[in-house]
Short mmCIF file of C-alpha atoms and ligand atoms in Angstrom, two decimals:
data_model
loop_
_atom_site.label_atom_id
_atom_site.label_comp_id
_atom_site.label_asym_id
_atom_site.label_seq_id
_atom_site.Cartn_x
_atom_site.Cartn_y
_atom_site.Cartn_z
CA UNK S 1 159.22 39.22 76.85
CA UNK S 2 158.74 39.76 73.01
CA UNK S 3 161.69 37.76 70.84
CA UNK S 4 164.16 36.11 73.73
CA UNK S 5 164.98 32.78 73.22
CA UNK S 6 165.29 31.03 77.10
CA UNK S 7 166.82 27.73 76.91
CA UNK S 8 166.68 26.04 80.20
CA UNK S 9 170.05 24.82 81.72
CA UNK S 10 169.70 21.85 84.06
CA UNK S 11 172.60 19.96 85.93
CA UNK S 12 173.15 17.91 88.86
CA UNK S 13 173.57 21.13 91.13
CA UNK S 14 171.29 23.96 89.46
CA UNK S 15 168.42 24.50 87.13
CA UNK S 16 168.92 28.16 85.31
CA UNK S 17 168.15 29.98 81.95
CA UNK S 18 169.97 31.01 79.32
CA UNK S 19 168.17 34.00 78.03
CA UNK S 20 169.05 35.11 73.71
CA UNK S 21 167.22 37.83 72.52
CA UNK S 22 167.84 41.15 70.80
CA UNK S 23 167.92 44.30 73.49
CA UNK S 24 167.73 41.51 76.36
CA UNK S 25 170.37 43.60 78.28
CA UNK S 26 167.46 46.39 78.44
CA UNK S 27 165.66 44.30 80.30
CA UNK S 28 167.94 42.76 82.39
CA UNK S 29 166.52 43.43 85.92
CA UNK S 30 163.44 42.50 85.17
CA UNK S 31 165.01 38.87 83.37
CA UNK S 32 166.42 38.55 86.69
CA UNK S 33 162.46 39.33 88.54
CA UNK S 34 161.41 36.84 86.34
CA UNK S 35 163.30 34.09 87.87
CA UNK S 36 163.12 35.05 91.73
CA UNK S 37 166.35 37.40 91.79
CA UNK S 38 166.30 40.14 93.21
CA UNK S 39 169.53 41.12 94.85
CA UNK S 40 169.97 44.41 97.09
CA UNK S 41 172.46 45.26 95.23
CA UNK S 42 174.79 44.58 92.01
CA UNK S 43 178.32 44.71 91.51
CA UNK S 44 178.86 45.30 87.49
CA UNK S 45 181.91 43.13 86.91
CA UNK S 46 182.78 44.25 83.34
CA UNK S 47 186.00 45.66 81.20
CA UNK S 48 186.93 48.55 79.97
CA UNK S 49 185.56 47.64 76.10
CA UNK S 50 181.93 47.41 77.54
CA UNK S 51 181.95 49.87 80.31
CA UNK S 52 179.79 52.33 78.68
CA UNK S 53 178.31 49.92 76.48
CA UNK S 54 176.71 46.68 77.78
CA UNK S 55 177.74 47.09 81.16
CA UNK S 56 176.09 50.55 81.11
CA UNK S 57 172.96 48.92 79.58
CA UNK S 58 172.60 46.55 82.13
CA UNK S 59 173.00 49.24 84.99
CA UNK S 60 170.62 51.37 83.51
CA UNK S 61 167.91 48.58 83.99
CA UNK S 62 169.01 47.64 87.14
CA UNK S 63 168.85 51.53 88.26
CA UNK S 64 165.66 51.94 86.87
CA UNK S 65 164.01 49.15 89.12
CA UNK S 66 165.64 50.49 92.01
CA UNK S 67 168.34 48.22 92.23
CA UNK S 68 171.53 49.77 93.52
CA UNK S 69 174.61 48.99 91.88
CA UNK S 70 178.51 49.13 91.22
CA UNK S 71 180.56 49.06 88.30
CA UNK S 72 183.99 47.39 88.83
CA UNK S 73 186.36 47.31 85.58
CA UNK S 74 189.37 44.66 85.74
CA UNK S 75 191.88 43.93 82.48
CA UNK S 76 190.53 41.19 80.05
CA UNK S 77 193.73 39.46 79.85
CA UNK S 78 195.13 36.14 80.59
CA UNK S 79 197.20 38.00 83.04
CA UNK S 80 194.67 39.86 85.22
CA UNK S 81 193.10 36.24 85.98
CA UNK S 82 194.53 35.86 88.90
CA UNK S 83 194.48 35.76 92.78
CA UNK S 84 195.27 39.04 93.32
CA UNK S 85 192.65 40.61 90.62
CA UNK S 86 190.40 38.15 92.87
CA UNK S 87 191.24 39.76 95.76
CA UNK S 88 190.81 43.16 94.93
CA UNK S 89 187.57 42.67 92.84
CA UNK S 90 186.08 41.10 96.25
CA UNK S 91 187.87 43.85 98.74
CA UNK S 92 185.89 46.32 96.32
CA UNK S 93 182.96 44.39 97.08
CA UNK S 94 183.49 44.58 100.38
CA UNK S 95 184.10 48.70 100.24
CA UNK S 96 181.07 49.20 98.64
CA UNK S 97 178.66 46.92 100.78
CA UNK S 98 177.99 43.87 98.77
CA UNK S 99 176.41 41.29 101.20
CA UNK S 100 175.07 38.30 101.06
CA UNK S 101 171.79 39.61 99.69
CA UNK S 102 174.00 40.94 96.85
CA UNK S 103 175.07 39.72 93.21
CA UNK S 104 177.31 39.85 90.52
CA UNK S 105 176.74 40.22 86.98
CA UNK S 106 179.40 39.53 84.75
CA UNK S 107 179.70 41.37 81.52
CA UNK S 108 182.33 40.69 79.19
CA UNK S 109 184.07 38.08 77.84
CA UNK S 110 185.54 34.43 79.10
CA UNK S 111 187.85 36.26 81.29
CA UNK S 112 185.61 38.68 82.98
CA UNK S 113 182.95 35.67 83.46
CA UNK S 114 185.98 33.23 85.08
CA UNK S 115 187.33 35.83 87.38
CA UNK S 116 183.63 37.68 88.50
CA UNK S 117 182.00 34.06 88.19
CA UNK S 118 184.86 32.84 90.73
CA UNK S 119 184.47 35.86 92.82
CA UNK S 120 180.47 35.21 93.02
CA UNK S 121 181.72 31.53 94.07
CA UNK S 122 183.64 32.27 97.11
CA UNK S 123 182.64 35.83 98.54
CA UNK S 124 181.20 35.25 101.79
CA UNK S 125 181.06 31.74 100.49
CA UNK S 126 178.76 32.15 97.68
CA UNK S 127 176.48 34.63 96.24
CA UNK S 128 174.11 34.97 92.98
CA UNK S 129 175.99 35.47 89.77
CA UNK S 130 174.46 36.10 86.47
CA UNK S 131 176.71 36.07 83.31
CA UNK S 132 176.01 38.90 80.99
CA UNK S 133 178.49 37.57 77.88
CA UNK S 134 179.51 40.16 75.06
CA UNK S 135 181.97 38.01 72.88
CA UNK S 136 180.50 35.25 70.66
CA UNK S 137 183.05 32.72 72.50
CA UNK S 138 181.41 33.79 75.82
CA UNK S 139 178.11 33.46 74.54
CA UNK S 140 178.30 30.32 73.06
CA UNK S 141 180.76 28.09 75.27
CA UNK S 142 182.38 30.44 78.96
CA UNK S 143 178.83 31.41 79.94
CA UNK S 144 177.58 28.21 80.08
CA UNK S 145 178.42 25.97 82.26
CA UNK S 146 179.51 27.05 85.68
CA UNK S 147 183.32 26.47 85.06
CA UNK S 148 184.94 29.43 86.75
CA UNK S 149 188.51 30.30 87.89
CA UNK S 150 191.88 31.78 88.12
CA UNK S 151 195.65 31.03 86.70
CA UNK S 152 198.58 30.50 88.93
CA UNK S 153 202.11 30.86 88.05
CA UNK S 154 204.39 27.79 88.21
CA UNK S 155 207.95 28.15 89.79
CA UNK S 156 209.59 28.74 86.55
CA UNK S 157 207.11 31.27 85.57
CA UNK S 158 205.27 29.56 83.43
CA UNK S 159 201.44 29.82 83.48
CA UNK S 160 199.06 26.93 84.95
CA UNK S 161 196.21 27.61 83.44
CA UNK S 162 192.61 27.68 85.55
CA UNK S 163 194.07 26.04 88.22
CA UNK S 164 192.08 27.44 91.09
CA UNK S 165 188.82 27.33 90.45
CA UNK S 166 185.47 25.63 91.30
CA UNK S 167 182.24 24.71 89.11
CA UNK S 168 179.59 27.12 90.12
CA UNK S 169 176.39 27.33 87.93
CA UNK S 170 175.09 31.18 87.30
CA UNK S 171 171.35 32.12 88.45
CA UNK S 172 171.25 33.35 84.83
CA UNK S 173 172.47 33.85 81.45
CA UNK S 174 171.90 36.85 79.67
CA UNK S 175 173.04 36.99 75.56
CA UNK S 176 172.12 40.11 73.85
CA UNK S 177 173.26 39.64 70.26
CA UNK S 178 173.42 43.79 69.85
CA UNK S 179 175.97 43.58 72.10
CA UNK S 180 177.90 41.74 69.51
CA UNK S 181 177.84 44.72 66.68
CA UNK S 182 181.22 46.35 67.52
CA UNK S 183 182.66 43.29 67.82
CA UNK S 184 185.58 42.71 65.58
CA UNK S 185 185.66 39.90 62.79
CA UNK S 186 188.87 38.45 64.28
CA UNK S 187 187.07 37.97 67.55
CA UNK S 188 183.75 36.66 65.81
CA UNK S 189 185.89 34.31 63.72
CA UNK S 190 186.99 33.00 66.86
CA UNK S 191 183.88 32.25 68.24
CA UNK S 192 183.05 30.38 65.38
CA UNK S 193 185.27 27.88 66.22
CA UNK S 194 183.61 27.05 69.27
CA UNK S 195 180.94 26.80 67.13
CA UNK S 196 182.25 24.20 64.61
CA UNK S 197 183.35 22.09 67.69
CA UNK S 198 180.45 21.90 69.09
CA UNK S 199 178.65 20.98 65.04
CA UNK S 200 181.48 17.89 65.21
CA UNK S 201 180.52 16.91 68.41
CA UNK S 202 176.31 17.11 68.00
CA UNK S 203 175.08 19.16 65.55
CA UNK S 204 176.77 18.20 62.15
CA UNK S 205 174.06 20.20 60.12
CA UNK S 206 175.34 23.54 61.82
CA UNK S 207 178.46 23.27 59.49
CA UNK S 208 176.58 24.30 56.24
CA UNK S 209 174.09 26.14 58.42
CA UNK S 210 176.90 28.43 59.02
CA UNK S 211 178.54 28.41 56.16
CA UNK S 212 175.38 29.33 54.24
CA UNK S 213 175.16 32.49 56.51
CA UNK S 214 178.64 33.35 56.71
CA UNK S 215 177.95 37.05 55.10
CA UNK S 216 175.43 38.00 57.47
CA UNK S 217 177.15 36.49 60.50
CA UNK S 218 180.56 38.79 59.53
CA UNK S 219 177.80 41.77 59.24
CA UNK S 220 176.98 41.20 62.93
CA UNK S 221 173.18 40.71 62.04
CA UNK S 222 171.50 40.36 65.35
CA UNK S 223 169.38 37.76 64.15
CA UNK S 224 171.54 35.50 62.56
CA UNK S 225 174.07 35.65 65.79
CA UNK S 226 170.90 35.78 67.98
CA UNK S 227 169.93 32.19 66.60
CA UNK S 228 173.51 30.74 66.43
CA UNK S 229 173.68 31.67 69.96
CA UNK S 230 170.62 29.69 70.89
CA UNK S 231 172.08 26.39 68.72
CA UNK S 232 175.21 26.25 70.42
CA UNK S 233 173.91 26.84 73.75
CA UNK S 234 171.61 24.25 73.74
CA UNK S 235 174.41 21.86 72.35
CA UNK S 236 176.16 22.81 75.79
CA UNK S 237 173.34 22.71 77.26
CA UNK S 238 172.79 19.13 76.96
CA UNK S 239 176.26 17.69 77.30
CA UNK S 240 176.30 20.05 80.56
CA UNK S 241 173.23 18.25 82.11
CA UNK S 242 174.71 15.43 81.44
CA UNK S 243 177.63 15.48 83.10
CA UNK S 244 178.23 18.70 85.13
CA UNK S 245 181.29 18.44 86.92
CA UNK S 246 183.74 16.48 83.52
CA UNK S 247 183.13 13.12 85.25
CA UNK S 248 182.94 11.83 81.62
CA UNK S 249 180.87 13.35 78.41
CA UNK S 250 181.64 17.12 79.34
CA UNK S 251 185.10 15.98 78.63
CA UNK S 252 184.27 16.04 74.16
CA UNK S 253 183.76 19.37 74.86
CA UNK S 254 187.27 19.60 74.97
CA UNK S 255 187.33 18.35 71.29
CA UNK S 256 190.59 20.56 69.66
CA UNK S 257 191.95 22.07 73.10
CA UNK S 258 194.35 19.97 73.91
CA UNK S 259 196.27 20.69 70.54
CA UNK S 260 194.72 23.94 71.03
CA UNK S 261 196.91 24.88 73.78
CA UNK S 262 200.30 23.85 72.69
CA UNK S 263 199.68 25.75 69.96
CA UNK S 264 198.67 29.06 72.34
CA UNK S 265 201.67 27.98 74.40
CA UNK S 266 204.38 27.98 71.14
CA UNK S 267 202.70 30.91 69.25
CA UNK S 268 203.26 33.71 71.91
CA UNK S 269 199.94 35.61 71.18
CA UNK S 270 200.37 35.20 67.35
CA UNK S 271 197.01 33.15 67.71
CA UNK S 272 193.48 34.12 69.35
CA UNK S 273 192.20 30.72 71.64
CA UNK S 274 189.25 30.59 68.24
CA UNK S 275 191.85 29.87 65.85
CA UNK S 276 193.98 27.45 68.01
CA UNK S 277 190.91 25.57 68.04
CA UNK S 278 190.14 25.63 64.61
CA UNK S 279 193.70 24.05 63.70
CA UNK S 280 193.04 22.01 66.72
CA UNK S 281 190.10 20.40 65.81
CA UNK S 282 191.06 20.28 62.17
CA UNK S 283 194.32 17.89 63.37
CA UNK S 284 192.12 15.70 66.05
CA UNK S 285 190.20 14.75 62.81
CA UNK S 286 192.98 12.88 62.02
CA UNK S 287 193.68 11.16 65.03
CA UNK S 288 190.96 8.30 64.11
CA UNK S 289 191.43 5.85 60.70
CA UNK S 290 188.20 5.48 59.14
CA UNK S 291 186.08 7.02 56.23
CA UNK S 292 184.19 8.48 58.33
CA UNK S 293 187.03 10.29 60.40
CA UNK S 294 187.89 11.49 56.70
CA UNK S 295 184.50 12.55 55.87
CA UNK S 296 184.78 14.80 59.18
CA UNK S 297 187.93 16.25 58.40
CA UNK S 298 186.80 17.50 54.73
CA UNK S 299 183.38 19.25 56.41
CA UNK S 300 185.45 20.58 59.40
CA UNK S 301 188.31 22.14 56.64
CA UNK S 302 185.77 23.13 54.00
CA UNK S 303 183.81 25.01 57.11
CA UNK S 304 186.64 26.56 58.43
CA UNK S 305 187.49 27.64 55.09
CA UNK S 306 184.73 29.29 54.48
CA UNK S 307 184.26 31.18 57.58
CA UNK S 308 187.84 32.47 57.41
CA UNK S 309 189.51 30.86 60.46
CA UNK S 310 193.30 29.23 59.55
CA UNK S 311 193.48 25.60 58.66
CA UNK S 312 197.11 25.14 59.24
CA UNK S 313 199.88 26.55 61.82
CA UNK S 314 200.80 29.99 61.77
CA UNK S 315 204.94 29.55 61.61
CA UNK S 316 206.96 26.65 60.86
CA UNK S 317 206.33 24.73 64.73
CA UNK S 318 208.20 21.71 65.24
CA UNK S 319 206.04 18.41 65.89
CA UNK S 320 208.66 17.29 68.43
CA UNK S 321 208.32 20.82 70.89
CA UNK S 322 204.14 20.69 69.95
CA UNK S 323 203.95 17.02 71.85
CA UNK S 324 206.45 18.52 74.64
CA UNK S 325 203.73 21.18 75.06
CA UNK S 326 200.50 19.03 74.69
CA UNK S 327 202.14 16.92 77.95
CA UNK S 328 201.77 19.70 80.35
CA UNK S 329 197.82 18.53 79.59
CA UNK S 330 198.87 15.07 80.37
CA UNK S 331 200.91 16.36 83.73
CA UNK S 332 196.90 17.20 84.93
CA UNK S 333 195.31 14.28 83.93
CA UNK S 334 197.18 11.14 85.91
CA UNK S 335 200.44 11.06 83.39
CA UNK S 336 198.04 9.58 80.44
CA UNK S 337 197.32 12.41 77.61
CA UNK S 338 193.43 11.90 77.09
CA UNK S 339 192.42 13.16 73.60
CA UNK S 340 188.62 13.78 71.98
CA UNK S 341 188.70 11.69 68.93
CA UNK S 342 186.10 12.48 66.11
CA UNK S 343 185.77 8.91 64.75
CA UNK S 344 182.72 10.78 62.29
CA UNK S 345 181.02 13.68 62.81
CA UNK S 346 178.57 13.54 65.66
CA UNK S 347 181.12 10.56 66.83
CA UNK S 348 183.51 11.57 69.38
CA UNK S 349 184.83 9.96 72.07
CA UNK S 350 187.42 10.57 74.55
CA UNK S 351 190.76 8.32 74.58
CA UNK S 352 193.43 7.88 76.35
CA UNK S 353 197.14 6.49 74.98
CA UNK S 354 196.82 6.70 71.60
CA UNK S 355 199.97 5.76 69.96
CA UNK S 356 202.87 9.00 70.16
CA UNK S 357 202.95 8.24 66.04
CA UNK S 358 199.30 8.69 65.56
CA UNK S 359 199.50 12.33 67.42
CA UNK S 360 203.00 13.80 65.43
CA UNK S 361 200.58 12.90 61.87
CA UNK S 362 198.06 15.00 63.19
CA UNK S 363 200.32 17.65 64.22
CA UNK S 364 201.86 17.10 60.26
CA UNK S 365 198.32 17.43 58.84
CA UNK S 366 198.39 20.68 60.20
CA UNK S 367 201.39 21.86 58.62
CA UNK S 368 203.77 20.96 61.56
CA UNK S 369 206.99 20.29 60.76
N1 LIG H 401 184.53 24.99 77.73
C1 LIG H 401 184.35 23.63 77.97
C2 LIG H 401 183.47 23.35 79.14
O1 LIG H 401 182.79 24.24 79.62
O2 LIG H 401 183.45 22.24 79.59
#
């Protein structure tokens, strides 16, 4: 097919494509012929904002080969992933005759593609998914991957975060960057910041290559996204393969999250996930001594700048309630808080029990008080 980009995904446990191209949603069912899937039928996991959009898009293809299909809409909130949302996106499944010859296709965002990819996991213990993403996060980080799953709630109500879950590669990938047009800038910002991660972890020269395109990027040009897309999903790509299931080098891809997350947790939905890792990854840049730590701190700050995302805390937090929060990450890892440390850019490494002073300066750099 004319203009799509298909960057091969291969791990321990599955060999896939990630598909980019302009109007690739068009052409979905035959993407999917391409590779050896063809299910009886479809269930359309999507949400409301891409119902009649993408979701439609990819029906209509589907339709048009003679592929019979469902459209299921759930919430895209933190919220909605859970067990029961599970359970009634597979009991609809089950109502309208999804068997094992059956798929799903996700199409939405990181929610949507958690939830429907964990569904896909698990119903009648595993059928085809194929993630149709349709936020720039999605495209560039959820989709890719296999890391699906739901959110329980801890005795005292507090959330615990992907908890129940399982690692389950996708048949396929599907990015359409038209799908991004009616985006919002907020949301695209966001994504962004997956996309400067990823440039400190790999792919330094992405920083200015971004930067240089910022106005075109903000003007959804299908192009521009459609080839930022590709980048970033090969950068995943390859730290993927190498380590599928976060035995060890998936781990950098957590560069930012784990400050990332205390902020989400103190800022009560002040903050979209993008910018907590912008202001994330902007303070682990401090967590290493070293010119070159500094030299990746100035790039990640001037880039950040330039796209728009924040480079400092939204409200006055307090450094003290910021480390209480970051330990809930520590709770899940064997009592030791394990940080990604850029020690330069392209230089990160994971480490555990760095010194409690070296963390609060981070958290200061970042306009914590
Ligand atoms: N989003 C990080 C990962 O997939 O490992």
């Amino acid at each position: 097919m004319n203009g799509i980009d298909s960057i091969e995904v291969r791990t321990a446990s599955a060999r896939y494509d990630a598909v980019v191209g302009r109007g690739a949603l068009r052409h979905a069912a035959a993407l999917m012929a391409d590779r050896g899937l063809r299910p009886s039928a479809c269930a359309i996991v999507c949400d409301a904002a891409v119902e009649h959009g993408a979701a439609k898009s990819v029906d209509d293809s589907l339709r048009a080969a003679g592929t019979r299909s469902v459209r299921i809409t759930m919430a895209a909130t933190e919220d909605s992933k859970s067990l029961a949302t599970l359970g009634d996106l597979c009991e609809r499944m089950l109502a309208d005759g999804i068997d094992r010859d059956g798929a799903v296709i996700a199409v939405g965002g990181g929610v949507v593609g958690d939830v429907a990819g964990f569904a896909a996991a698990t119903y009648m213990r595993g059928i085809p998914c194929v993630q149709v993403p349709t936020t720039l996060l999605a495209m560039v980080d959820a989709a890719v991957g296999g890391k699906t799953a739901v959110n329980l709630v801890r005795a005292d109500g507090s959330i615990a975060k992907n908890i129940v879950g399982s690692i389950a590669q996708p048949r396929l990938v599907i990015c359409d960057p038209e799908a991004l047009a009616t985006l919002p800038a907020r949301a695209l910002r966001s994504g962004l910041a997956e996309c400067v991660k990823h440039a400190v972890i790999a792919d330094p020269a992405m920083l200015g290559w971004i930067t240089a395109r910022i106005d075109p990027i903000l003007a959804h040009d299908p192009d521009t996204l459609g080839a930022l897309v590709a980048r970033n999903i090969r950068i995943k790509a390859g730290v993927v393969g190498e380590d599928e299931r976060e035995d060890g080098r998936r781990a950098v891809l957590n560069l930012g999250h784990t400050f990332a997350h205390a902020i989400e947790s103190l800022a009560h939905g002040e903050v979209t996930h993008g910018e907590a890792v912008a202001i994330g990854t902007l303070a682990a840049c401090r967590l290493a001594p070293g010119p070159a730590a500094d030299d990746a701190e100035r790039a990640v700050r001037s880039a950040l700048q330039a796209i728009g995302l924040p480079t400092a805390l939204p409200a006055a937090m307090l450094v003290e309630r910021l480390m209480d929060a970051m330990a809930s990450d520590k709770k899940r890892r064997g009592g030791v808080l394990r940080l990604v440390v850029p020690h330069g850019l392209a230089d990160v490494r994971v480490e555990a029990g760095l010194p409690a002073a070296r963390v609060a300066e981070a958290w200061r750099s970042v306009g914590a008080r």
